[in-house]
mmCIF file of C-alpha atoms and ligand atoms in Angstrom:
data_model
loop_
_atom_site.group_PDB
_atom_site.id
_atom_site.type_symbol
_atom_site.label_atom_id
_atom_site.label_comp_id
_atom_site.label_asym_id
_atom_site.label_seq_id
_atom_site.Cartn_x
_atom_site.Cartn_y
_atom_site.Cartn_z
ATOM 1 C CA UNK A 1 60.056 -117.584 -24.512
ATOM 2 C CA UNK A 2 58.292 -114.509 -23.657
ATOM 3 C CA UNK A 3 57.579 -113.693 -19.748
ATOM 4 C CA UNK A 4 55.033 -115.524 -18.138
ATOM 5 C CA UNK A 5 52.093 -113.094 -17.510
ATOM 6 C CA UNK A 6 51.470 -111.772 -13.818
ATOM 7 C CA UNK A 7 47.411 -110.674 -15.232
ATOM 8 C CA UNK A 8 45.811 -111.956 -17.670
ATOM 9 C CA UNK A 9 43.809 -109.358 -19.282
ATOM 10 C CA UNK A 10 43.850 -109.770 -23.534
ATOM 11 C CA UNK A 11 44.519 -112.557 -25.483
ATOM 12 C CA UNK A 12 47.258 -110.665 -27.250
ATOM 13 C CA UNK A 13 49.659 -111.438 -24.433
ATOM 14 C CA UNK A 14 49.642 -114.740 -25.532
ATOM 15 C CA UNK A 15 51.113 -113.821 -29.121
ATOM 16 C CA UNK A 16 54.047 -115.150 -28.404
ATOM 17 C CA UNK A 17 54.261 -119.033 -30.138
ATOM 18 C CA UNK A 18 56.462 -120.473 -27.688
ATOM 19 C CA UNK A 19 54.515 -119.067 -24.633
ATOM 20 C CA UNK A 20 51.212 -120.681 -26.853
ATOM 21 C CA UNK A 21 53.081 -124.002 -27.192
ATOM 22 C CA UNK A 22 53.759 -124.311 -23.519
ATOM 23 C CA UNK A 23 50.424 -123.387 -22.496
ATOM 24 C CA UNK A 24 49.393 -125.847 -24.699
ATOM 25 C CA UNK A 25 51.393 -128.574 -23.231
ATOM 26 C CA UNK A 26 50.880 -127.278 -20.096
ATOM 27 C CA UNK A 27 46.928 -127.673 -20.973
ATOM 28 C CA UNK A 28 47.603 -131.491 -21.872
ATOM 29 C CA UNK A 29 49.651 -132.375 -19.181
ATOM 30 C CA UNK A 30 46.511 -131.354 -16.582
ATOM 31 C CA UNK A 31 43.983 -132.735 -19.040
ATOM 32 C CA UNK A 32 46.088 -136.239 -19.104
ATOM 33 C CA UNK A 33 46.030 -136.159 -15.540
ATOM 34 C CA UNK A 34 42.493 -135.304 -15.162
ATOM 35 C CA UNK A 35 41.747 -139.033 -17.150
ATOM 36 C CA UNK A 36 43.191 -140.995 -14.568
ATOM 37 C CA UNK A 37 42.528 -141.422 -10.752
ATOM 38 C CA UNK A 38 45.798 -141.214 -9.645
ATOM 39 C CA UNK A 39 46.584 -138.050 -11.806
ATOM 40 C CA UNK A 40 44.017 -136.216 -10.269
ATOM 41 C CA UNK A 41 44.308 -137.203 -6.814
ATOM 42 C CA UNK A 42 48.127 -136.161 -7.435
ATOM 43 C CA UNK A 43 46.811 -132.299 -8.587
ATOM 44 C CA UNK A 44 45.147 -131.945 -5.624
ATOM 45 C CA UNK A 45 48.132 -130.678 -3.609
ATOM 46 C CA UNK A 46 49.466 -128.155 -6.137
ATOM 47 C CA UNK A 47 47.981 -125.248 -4.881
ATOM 48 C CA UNK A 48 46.654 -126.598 -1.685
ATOM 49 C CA UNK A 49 45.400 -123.845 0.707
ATOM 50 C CA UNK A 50 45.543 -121.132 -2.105
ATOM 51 C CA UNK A 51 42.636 -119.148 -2.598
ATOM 52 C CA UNK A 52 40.756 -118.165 -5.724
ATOM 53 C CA UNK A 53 37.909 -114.971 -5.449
ATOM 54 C CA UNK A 54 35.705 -116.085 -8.688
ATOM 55 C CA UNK A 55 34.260 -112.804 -9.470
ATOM 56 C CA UNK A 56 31.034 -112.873 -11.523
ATOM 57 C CA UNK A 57 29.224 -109.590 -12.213
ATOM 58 C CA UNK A 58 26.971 -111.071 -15.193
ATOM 59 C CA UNK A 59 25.261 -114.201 -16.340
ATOM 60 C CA UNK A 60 27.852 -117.442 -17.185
ATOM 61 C CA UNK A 61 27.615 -121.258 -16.616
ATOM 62 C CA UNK A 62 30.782 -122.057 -18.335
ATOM 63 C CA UNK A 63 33.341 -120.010 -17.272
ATOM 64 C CA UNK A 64 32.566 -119.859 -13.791
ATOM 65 C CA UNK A 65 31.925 -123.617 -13.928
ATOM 66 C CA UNK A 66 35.119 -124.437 -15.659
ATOM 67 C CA UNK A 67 37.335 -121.815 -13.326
ATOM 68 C CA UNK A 68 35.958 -123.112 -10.097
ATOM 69 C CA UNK A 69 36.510 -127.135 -11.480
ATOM 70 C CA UNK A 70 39.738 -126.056 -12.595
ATOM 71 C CA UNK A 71 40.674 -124.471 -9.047
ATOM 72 C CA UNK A 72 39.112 -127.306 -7.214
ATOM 73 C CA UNK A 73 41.560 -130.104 -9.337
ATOM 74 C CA UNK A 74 44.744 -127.900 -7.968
ATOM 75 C CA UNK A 75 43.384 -128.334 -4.584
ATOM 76 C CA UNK A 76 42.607 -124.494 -4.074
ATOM 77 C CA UNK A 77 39.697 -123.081 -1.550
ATOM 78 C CA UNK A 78 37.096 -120.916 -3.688
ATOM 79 C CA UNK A 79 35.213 -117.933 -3.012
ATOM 80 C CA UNK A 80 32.295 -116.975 -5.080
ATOM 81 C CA UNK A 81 30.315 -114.063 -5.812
ATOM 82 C CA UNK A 82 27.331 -114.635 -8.439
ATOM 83 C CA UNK A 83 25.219 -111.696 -9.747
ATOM 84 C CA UNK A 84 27.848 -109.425 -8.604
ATOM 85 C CA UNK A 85 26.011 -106.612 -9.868
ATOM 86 C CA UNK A 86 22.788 -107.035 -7.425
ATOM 87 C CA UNK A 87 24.506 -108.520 -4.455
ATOM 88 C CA UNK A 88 27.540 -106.793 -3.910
ATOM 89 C CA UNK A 89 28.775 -103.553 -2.531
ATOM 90 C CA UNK A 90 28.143 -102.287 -6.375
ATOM 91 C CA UNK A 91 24.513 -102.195 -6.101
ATOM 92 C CA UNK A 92 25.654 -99.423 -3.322
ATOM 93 C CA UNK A 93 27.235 -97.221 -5.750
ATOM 94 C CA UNK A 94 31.066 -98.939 -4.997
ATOM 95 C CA UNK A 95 33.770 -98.352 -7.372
ATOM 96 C CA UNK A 96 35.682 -100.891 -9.480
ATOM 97 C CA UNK A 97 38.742 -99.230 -7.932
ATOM 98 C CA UNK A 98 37.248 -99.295 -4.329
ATOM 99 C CA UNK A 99 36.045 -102.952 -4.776
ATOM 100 C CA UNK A 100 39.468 -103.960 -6.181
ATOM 101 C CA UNK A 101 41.628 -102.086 -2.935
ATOM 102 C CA UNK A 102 39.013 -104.362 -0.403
ATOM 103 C CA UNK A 103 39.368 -107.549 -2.629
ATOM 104 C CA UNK A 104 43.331 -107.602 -2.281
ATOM 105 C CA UNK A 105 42.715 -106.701 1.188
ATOM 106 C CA UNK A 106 41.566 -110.068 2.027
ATOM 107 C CA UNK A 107 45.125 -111.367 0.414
ATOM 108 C CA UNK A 108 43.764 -114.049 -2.060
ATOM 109 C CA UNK A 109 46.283 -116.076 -4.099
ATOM 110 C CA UNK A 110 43.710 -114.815 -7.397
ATOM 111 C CA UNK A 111 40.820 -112.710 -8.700
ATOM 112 C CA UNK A 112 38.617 -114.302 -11.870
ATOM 113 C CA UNK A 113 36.518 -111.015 -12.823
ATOM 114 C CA UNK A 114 33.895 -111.264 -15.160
ATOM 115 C CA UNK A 115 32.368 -107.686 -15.873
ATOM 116 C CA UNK A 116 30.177 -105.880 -17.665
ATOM 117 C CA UNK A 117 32.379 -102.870 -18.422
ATOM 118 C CA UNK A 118 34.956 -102.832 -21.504
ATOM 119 C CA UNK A 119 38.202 -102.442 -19.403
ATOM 120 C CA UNK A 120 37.198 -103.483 -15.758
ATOM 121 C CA UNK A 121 39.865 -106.330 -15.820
ATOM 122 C CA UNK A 122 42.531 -103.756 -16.620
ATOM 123 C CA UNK A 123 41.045 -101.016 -13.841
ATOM 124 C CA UNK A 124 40.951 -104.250 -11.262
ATOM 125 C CA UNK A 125 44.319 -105.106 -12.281
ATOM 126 C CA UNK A 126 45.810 -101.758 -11.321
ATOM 127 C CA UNK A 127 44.486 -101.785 -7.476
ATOM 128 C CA UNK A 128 45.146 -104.869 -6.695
ATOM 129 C CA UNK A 129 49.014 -104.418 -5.659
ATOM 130 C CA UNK A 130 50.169 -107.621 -7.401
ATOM 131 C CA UNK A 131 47.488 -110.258 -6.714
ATOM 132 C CA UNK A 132 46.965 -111.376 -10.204
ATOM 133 C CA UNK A 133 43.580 -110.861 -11.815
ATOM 134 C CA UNK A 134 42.405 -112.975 -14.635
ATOM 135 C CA UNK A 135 39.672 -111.419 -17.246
ATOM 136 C CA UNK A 136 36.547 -113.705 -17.493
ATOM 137 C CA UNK A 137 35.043 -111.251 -20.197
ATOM 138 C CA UNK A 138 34.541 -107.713 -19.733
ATOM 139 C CA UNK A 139 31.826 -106.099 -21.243
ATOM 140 C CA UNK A 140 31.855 -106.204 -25.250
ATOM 141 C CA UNK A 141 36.068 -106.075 -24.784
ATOM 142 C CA UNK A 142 37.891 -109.374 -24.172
ATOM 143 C CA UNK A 143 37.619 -113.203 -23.297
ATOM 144 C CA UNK A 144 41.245 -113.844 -23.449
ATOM 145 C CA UNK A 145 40.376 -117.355 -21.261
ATOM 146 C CA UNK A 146 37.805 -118.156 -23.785
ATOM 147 C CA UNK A 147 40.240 -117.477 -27.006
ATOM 148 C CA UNK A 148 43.163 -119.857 -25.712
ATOM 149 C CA UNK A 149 41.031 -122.969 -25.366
ATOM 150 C CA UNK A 150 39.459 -121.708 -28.227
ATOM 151 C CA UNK A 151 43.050 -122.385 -29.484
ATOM 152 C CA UNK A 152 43.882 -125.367 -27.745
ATOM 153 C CA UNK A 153 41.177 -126.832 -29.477
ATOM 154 C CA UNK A 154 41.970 -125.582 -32.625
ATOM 155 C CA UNK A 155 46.217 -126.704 -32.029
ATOM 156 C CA UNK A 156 44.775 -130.327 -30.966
ATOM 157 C CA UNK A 157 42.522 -130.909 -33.990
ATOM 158 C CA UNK A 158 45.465 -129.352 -37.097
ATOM 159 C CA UNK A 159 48.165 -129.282 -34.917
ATOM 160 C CA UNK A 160 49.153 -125.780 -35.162
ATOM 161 C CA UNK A 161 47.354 -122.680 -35.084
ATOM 162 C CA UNK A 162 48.951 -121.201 -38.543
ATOM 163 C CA UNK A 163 47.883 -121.797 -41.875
ATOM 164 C CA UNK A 164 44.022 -122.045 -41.505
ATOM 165 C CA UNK A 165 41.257 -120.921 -42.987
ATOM 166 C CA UNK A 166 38.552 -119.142 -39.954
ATOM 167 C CA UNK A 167 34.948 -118.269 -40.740
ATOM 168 C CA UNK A 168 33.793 -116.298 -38.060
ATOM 169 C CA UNK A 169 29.750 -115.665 -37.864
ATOM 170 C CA UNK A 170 27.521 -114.864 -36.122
ATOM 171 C CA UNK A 171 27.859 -110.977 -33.797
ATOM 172 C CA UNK A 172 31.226 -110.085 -34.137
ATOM 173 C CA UNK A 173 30.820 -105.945 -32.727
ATOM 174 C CA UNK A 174 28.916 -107.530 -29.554
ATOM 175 C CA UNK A 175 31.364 -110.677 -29.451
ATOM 176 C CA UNK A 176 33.958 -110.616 -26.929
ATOM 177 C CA UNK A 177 35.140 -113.686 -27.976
ATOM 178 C CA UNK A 178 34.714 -113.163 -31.659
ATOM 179 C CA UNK A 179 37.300 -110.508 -31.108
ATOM 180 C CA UNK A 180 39.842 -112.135 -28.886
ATOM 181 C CA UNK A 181 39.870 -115.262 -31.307
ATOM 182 C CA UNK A 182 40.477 -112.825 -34.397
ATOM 183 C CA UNK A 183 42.771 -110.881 -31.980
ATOM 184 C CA UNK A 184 45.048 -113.974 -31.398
ATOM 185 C CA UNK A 185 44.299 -115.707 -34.731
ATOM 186 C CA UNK A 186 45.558 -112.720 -37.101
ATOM 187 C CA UNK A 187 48.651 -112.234 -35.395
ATOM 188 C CA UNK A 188 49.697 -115.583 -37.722
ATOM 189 C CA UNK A 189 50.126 -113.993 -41.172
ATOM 190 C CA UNK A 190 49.695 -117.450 -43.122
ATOM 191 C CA UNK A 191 46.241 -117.602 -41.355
ATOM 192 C CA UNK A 192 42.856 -116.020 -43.520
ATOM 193 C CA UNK A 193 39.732 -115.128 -41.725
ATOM 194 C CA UNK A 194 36.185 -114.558 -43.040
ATOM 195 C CA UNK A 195 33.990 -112.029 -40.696
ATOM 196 C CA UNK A 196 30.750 -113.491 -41.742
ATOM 197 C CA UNK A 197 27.851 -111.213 -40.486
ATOM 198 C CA UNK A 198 25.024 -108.980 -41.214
ATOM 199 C CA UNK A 199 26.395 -105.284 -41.655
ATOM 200 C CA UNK A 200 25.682 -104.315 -37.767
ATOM 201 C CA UNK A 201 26.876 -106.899 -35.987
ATOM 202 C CA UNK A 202 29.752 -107.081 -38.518
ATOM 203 C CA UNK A 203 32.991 -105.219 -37.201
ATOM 204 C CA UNK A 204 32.706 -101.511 -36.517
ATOM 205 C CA UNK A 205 35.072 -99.030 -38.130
ATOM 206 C CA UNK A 206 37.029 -98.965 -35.290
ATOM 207 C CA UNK A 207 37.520 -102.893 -34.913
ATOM 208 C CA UNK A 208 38.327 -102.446 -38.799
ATOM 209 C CA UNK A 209 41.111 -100.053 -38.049
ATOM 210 C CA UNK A 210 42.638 -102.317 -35.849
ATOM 211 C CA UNK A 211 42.866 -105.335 -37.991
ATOM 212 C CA UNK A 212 44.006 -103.725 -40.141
ATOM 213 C CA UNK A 213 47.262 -103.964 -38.849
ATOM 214 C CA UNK A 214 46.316 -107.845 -38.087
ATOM 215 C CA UNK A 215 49.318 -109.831 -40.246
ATOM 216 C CA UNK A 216 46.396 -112.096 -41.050
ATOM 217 C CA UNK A 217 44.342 -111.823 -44.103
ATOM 218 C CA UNK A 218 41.026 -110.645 -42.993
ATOM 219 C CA UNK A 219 37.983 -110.244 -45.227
ATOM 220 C CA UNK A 220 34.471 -109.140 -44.326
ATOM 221 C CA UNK A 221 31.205 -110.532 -45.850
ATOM 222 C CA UNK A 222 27.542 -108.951 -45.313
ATOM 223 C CA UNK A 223 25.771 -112.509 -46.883
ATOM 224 C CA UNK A 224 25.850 -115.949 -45.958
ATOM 225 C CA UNK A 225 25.300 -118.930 -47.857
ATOM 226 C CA UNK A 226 26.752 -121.979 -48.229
ATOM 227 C CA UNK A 227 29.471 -121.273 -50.691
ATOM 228 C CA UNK A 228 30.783 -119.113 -47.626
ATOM 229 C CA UNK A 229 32.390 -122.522 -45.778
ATOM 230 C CA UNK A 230 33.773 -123.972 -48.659
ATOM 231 C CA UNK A 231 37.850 -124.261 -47.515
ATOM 232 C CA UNK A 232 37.076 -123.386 -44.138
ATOM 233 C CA UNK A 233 39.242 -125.276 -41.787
ATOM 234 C CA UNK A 234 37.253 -124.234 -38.721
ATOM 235 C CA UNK A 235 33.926 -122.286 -38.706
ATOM 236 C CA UNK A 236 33.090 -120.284 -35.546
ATOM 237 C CA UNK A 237 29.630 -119.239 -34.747
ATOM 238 C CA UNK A 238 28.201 -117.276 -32.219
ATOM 239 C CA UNK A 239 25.315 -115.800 -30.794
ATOM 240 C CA UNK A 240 23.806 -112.451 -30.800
ATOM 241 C CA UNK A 241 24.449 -110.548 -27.482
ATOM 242 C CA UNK A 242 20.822 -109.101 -27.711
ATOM 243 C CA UNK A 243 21.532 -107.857 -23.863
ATOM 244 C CA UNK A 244 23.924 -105.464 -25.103
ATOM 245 C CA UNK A 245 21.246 -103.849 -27.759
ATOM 246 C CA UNK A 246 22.703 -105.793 -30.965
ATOM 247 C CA UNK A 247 19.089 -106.898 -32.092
ATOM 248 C CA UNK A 248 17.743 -110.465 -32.754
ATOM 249 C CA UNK A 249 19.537 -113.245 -34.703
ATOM 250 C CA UNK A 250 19.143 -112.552 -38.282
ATOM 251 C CA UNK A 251 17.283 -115.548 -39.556
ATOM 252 C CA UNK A 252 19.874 -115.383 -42.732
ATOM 253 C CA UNK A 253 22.730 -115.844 -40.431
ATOM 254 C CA UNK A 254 21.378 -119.222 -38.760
ATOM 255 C CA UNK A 255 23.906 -121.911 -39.367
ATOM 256 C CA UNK A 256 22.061 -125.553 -40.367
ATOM 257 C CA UNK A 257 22.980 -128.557 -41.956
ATOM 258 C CA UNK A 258 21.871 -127.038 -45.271
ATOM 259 C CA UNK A 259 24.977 -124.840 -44.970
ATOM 260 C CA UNK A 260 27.434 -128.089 -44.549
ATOM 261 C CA UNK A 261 27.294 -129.601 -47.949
ATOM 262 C CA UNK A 262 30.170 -127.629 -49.170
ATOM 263 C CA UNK A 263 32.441 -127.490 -46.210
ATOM 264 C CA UNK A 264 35.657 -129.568 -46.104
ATOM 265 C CA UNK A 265 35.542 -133.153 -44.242
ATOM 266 C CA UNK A 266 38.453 -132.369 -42.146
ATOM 267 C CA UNK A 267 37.003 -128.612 -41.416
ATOM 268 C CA UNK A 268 35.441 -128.195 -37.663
ATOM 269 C CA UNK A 269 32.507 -126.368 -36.379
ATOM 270 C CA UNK A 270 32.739 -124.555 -32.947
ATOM 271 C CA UNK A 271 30.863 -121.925 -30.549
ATOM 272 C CA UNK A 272 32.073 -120.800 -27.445
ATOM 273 C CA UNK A 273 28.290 -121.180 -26.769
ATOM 274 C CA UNK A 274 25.665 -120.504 -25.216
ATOM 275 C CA UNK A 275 23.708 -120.981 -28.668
ATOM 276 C CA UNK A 276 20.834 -118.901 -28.963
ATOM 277 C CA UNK A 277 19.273 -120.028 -32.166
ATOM 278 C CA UNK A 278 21.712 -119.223 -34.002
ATOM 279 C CA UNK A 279 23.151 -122.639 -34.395
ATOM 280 C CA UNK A 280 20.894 -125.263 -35.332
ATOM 281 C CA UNK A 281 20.446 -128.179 -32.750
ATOM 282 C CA UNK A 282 20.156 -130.360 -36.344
ATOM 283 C CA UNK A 283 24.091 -129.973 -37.065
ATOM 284 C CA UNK A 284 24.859 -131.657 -33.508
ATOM 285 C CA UNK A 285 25.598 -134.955 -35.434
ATOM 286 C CA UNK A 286 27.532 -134.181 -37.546
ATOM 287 C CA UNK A 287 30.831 -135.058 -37.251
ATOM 288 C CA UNK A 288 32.654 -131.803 -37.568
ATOM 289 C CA UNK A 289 30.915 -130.429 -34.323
ATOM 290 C CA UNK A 290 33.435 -129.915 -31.656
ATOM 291 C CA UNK A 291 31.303 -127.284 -29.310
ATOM 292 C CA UNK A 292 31.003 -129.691 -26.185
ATOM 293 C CA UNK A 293 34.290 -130.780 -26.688
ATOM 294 C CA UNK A 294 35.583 -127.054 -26.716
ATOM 295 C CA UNK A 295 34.094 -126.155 -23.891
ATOM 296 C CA UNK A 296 35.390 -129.096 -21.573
ATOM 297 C CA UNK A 297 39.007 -127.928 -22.627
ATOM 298 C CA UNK A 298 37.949 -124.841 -20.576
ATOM 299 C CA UNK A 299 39.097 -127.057 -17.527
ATOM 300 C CA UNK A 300 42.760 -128.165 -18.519
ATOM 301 C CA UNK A 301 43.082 -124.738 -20.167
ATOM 302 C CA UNK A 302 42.120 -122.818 -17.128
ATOM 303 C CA UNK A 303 44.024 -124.700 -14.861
ATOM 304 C CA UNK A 304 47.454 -124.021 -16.848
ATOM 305 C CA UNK A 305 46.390 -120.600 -16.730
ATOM 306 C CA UNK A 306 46.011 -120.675 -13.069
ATOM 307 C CA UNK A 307 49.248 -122.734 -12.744
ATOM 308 C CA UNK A 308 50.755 -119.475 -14.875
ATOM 309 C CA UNK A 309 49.743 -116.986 -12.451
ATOM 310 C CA UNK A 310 50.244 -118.655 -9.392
ATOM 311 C CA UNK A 311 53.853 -120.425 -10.089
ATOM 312 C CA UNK A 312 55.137 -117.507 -10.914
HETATM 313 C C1 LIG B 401 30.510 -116.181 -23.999
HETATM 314 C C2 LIG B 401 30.649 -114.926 -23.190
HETATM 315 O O1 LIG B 401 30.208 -114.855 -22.055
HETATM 316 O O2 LIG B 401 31.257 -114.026 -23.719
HETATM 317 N N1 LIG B 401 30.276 -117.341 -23.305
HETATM 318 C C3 LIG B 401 31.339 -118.008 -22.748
HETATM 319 O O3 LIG B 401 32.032 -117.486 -21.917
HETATM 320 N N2 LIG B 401 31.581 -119.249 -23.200
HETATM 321 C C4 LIG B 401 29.657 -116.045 -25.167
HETATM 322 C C5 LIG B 401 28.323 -115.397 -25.047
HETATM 323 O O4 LIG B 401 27.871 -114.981 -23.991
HETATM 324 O O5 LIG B 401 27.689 -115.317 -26.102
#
């Protein structure tokens, strides 16, 4: 099995299957225990005492949410910043690097960054003299957090994360997660995606170039209709990030129940949400949906990634 990661900064680093399969087991073990009383009373002195600096220099509820629930069920103290960007030190004119060298001075056991820069999880990682840093999303970059439950939740539906068929919609240029999923998903070669998105919030050139060398088969379509889903083990929508300048949701690119008629039974639909009109409230009963159940995996997920970094 590959190393156990010290950061965790891209999803990539996970590309190794048997690393994968223990996180994954590693994920159900915690969400087992998390059922029962005794299992989670039991948690609570795993990383007793340790401390966890959560980070948060733009807008989430589920990631912060899910990171400080996960800390809490390991017994860990937390320290939060929210709206980093107006009420820290940055609003002074502070450096990442700067910022980073004072953070590990206070010696906690962890750093959860979410940024709005492409690469700020990287730049914190390389100041921090060893105190791991975990990427919460940085900028239009990477949510390598957000791709492995993504994946746990894909491995607990098919059991495996090979041989599928992916329809990704939705804003795939502005989409850190988008990428990371695609990032992690076309490293399996028996796996085809579909980009599914209006030409620019499709993948840029660049992101182009870099699939290309994706084992995966990845294809890119400008038009949606419903003939789009048809094989699709697991369709993946998301939002437009309009707060990074990538426009309104195109209203031709709005996934509804009319769109469901020719998708498989056994296919799922997920989004790492928040929905933004984008996704139709009207699909929620469907069966397929698996968005809420997605994003409570962030817990047991984010606690074997926490039990990663700090059982090294
Ligand atoms: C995403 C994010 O912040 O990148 N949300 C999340 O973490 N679940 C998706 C988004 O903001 O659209």
């Amino acid at each position: 099995m590959a190393e156990q990661p010290r950061h965790i900064l891209r999803a990539e680093q996970f590309a190794d299957v048997e690393l994968l399969g223990d996180l994954f087991e590693r994920s159900d073990y915690f969400a087992e225990n998390l059922k029962r009383g005794d299992g989670r009373q039991s948690l609570l002195g795993k990383y007793a005492g340790r401390i966890m600096f959560n980070m948060f220099y733009e807008p989430s509820t589920r990631t912060s949410l899910s990171f400080q629930t996960a800390a809490a069920r390991l017994g860990m103290q937390i320290i939060n910043t929210e709206n980093g960007k107006e009420f820290s030190s940055v609003s002074k004119g502070e450096t990442l690097e700067d910022t980073a060298r004072v953070l590990a001075g206070n010696r906690p056991d962890v750093i959860v960054l979410r940024h709005y820069e492409d690469g700020a999880a990287e730049v914190m990682a390389d100041y921090t003299r060893g105190i791991p840093v975990i990427n919460a999303g940085d900028g239009k970059n990477e949510h390598p957090t957000q791709a492995l439950l993504d994946l746990y939740t894909i491995n607990r539906e098919f059991g495996r994360t090979n041989n599928l068929r992916i329809i990704v919609g939705g804003d795939i240029e502005g989409g850190r997660t988008a990428k990371s999923l695609v990032r992690l998903l076309g490293l399996r070669e028996s796996n085809s995606i579909e980009l599914v998105a209006p030409e620019r919030n499709n993948a840029s050139p660049e992101l182009k170039k870099e699939w290309e060398a994706l084992p995966a088969d990845i294809d890119y379509t400008y038009e949606f209709d419903e003939t789009t889903l048809k094989s699709a083990d697991v369709v993946y929508w998301t939002r437009t990030q309009t707060e990074r300048g990538n426009g309104h949701v195109d209203p031709n690119f709005v996934l509804a129940c009319r769109h469901l008629g020719s998708m498989p039974l056994h296919g799922i639909i997920m989004h790492p949400l928040p929905r933004n009109g984008d996704l139709l409230p009207e699909i929620d009963n469907d069966p397929r949906t698996r968005y809420f159940q997605q994003s409570a995996n962030g817990v047991p997920t984010r606690m074997a990634l926490l039990d990663y970094v700090l059982g090294r």
